[in-house]
PDB file of C-alpha atoms in Angstrom:
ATOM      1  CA  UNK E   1       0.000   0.000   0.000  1.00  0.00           C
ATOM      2  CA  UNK E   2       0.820   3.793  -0.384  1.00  0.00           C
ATOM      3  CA  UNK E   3       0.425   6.273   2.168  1.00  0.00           C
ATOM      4  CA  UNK E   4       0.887   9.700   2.479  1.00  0.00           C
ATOM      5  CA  UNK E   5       2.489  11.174   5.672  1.00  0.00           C
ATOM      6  CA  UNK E   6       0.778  14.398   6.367  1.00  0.00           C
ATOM      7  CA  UNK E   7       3.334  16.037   9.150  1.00  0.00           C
ATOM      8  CA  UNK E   8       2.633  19.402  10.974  1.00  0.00           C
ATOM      9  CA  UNK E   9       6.431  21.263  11.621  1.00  0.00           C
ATOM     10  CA  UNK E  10       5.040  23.585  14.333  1.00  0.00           C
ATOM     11  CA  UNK E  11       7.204  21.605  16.665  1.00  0.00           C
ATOM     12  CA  UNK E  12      10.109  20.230  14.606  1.00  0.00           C
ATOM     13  CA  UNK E  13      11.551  18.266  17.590  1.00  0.00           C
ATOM     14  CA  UNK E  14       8.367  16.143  18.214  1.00  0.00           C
ATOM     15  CA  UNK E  15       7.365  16.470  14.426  1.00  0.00           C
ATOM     16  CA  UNK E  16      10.519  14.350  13.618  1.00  0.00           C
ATOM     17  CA  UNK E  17       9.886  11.607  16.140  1.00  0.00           C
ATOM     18  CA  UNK E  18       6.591  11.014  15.019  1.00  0.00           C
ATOM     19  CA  UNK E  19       8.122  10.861  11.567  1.00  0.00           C
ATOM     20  CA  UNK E  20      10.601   8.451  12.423  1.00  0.00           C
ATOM     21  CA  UNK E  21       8.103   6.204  14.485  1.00  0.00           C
ATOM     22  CA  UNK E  22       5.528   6.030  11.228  1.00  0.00           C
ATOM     23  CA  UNK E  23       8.602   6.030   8.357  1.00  0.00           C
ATOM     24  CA  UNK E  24       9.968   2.951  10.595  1.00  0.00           C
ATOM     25  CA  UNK E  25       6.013   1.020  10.962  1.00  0.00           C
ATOM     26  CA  UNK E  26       5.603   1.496   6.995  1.00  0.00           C
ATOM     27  CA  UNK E  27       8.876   0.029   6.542  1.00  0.00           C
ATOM     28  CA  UNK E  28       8.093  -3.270   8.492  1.00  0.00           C
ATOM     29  CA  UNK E  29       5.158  -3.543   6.464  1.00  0.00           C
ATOM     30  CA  UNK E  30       7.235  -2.941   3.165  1.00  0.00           C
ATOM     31  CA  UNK E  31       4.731  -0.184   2.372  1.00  0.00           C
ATOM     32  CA  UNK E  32       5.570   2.687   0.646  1.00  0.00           C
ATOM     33  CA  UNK E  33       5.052   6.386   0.898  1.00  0.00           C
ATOM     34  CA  UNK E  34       5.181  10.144   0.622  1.00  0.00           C
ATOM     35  CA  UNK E  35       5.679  12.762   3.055  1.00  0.00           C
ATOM     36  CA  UNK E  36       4.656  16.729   2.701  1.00  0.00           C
ATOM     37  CA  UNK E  37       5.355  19.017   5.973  1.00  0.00           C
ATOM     38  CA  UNK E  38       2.389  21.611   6.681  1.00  0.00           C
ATOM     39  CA  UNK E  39       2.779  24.645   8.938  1.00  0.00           C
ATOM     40  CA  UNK E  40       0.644  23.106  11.192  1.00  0.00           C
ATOM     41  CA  UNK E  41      -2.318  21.210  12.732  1.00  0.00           C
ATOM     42  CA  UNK E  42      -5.244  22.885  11.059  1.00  0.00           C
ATOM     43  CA  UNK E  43      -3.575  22.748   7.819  1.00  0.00           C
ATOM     44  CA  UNK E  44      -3.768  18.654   7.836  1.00  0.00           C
ATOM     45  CA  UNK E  45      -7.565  18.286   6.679  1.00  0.00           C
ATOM     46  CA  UNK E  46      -6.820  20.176   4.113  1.00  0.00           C
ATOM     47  CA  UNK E  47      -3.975  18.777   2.593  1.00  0.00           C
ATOM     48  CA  UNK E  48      -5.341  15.509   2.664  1.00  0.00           C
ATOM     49  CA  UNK E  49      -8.623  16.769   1.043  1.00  0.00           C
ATOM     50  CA  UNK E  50      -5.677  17.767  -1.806  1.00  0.00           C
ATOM     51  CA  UNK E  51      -3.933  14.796  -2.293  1.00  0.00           C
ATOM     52  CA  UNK E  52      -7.565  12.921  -2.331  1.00  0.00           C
ATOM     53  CA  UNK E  53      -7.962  13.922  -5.704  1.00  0.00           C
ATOM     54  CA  UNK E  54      -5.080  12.675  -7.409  1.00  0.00           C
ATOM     55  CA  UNK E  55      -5.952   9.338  -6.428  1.00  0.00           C
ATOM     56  CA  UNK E  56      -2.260   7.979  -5.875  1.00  0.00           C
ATOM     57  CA  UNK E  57      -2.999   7.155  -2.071  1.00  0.00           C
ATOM     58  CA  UNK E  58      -4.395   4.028  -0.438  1.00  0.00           C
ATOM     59  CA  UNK E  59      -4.216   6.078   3.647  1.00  0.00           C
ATOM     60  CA  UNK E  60      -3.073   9.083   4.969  1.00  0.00           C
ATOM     61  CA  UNK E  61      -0.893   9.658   8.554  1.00  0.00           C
ATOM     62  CA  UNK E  62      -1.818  12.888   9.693  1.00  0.00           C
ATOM     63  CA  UNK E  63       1.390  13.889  12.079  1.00  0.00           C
ATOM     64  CA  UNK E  64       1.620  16.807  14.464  1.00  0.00           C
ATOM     65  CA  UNK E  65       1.785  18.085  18.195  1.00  0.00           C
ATOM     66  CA  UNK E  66      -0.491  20.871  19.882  1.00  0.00           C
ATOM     67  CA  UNK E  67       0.125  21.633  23.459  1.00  0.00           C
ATOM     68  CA  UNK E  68      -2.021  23.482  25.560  1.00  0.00           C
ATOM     69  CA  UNK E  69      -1.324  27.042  26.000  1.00  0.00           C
ATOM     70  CA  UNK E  70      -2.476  30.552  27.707  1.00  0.00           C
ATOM     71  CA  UNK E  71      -5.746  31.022  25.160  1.00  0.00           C
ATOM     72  CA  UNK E  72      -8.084  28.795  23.479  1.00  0.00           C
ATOM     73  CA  UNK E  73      -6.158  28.625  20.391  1.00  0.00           C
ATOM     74  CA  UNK E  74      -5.424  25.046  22.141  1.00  0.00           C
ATOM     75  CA  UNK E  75      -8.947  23.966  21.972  1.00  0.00           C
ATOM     76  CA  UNK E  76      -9.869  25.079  18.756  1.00  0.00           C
ATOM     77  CA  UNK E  77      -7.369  23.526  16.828  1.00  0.00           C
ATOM     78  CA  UNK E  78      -7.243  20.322  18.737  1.00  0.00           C
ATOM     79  CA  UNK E  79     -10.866  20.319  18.371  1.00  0.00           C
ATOM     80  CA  UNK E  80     -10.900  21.539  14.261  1.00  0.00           C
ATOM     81  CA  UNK E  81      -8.194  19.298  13.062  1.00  0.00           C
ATOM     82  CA  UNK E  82     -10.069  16.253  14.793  1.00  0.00           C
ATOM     83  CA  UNK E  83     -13.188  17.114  12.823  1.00  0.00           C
ATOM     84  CA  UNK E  84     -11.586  17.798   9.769  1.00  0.00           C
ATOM     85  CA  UNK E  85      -9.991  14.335   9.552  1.00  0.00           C
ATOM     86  CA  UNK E  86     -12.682  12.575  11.182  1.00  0.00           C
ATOM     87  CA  UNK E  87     -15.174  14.577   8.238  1.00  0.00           C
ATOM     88  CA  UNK E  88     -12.847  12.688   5.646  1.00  0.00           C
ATOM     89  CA  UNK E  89     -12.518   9.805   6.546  1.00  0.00           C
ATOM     90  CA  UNK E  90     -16.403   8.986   7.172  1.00  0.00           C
ATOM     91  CA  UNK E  91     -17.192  11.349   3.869  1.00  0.00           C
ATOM     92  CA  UNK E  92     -14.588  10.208   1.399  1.00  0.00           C
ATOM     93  CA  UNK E  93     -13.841   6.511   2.843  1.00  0.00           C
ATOM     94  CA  UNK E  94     -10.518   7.032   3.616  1.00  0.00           C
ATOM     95  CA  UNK E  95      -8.275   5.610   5.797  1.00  0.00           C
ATOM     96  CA  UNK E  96      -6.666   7.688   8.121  1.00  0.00           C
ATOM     97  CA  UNK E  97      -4.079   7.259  11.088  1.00  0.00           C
ATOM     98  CA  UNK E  98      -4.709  10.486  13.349  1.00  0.00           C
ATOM     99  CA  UNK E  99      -1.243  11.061  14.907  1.00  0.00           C
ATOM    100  CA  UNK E 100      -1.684  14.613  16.207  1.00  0.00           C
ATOM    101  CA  UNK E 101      -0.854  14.823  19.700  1.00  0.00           C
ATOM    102  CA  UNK E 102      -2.911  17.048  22.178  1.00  0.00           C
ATOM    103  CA  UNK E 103      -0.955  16.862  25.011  1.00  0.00           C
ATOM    104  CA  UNK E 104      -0.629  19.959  28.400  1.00  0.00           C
ATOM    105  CA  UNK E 105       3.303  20.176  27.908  1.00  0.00           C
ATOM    106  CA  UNK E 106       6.396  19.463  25.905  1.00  0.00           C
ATOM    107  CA  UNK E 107       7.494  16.615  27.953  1.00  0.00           C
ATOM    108  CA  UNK E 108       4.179  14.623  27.718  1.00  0.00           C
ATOM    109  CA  UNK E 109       4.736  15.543  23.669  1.00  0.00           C
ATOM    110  CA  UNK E 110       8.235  14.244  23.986  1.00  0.00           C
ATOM    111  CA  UNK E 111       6.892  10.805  25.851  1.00  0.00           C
ATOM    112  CA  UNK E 112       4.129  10.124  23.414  1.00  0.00           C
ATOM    113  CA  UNK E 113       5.765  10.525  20.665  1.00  0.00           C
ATOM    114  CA  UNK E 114       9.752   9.200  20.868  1.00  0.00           C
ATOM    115  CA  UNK E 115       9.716   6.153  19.135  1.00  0.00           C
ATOM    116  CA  UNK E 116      11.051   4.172  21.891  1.00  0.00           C
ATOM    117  CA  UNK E 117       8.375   5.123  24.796  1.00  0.00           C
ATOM    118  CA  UNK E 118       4.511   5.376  23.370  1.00  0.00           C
ATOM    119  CA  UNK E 119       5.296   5.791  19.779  1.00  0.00           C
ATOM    120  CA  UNK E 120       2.831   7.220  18.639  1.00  0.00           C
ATOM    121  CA  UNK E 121       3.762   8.033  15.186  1.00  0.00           C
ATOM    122  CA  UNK E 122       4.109   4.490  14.868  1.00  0.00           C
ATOM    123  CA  UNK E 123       0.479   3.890  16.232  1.00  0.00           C
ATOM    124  CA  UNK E 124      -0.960   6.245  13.440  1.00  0.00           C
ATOM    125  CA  UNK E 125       0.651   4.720  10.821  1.00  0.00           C
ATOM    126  CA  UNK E 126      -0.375   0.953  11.840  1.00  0.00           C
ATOM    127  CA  UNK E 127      -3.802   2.538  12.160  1.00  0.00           C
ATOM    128  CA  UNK E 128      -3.617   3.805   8.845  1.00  0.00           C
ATOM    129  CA  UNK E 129      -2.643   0.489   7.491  1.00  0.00           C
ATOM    130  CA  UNK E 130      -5.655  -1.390   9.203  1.00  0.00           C
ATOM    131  CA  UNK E 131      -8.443   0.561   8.122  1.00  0.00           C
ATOM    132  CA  UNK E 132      -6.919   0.762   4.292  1.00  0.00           C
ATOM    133  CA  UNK E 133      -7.622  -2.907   4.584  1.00  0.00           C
ATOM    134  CA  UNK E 134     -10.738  -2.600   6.533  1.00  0.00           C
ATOM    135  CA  UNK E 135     -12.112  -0.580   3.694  1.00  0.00           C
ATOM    136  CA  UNK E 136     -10.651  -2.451   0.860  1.00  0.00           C
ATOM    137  CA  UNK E 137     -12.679  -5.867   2.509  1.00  0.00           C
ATOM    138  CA  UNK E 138     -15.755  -3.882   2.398  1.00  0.00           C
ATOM    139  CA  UNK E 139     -15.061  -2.494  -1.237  1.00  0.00           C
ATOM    140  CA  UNK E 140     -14.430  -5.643  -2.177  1.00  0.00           C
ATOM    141  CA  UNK E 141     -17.382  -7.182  -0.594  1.00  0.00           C
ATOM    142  CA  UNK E 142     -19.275  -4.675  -2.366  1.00  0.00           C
ATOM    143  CA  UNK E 143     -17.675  -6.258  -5.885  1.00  0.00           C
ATOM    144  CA  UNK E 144     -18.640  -9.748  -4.696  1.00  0.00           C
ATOM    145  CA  UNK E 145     -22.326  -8.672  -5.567  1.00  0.00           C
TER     146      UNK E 145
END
């Protein structure tokens, strides 16, 4: 299969872990992929709702880190980027590993997403993989007919 790796860079530290933990889950699986970078988490709906169109994808890993801050910023884009992917996925059948962390501070970021703690890159790109061939059952069910 062929995924691309949707990655927000507002925190290039954690950005790169999460990376490195869905890069090194694709690899096991000998699936290939693309990566783009985005400024940051609210830009991820949207890029995937690009690269829908071109039809070269079978999932998307949407990558990224938002931690909580002084204003509501926090809330709103944890809360918009969930909906925006979430929207996708049920409107447009795709398959999509949701790997943006929400997380109160840099060190629960740093925990949940190096690749040798909770990996969490990792987790969104194995989740990615499973519902690619959740769907693709169902499509082919569909064919069956």
């Amino acid at each position: 299969m062929h995924f691309l790796i949707v990655s927000a860079n507002f925190y290039d530290d954690i950005s790169q872990m999460l990376l490195d933990g869905a890069i090194s889950e694709l690899k096991k699986g000998d699936h290939t992929f693309q990566k783009i970078s985005v400024p940051g988490a609210l830009e991820i709906p949207a890029t995937i709702s690009y690269a829908v169109d071109t039809e070269q994808y079978d999932g998307f890993i949407a990558l990224g880190c938002i931690i909580r801050g002084e204003t509501s910023h926090y809330d709103i884009v944890t809360k918009e980027s969930a909906r925006g992917i979430n929207e996708l996925a049920v409107n447009l059948n795709l398959a999509i590993g949701n790997g943006i962390l929400t997380v109160e501070n840099k060190e629960q970021a740093i925990t949940r997403a190096d690749i040798k703690q909770k990996n969490k890159g990792g987790f969104a790109a194995q989740t990615a993989i499973r519902m690619a061939a959740i769907r693709d059952k169902f499509f082919e069910m569909l064919s069956d007919d």
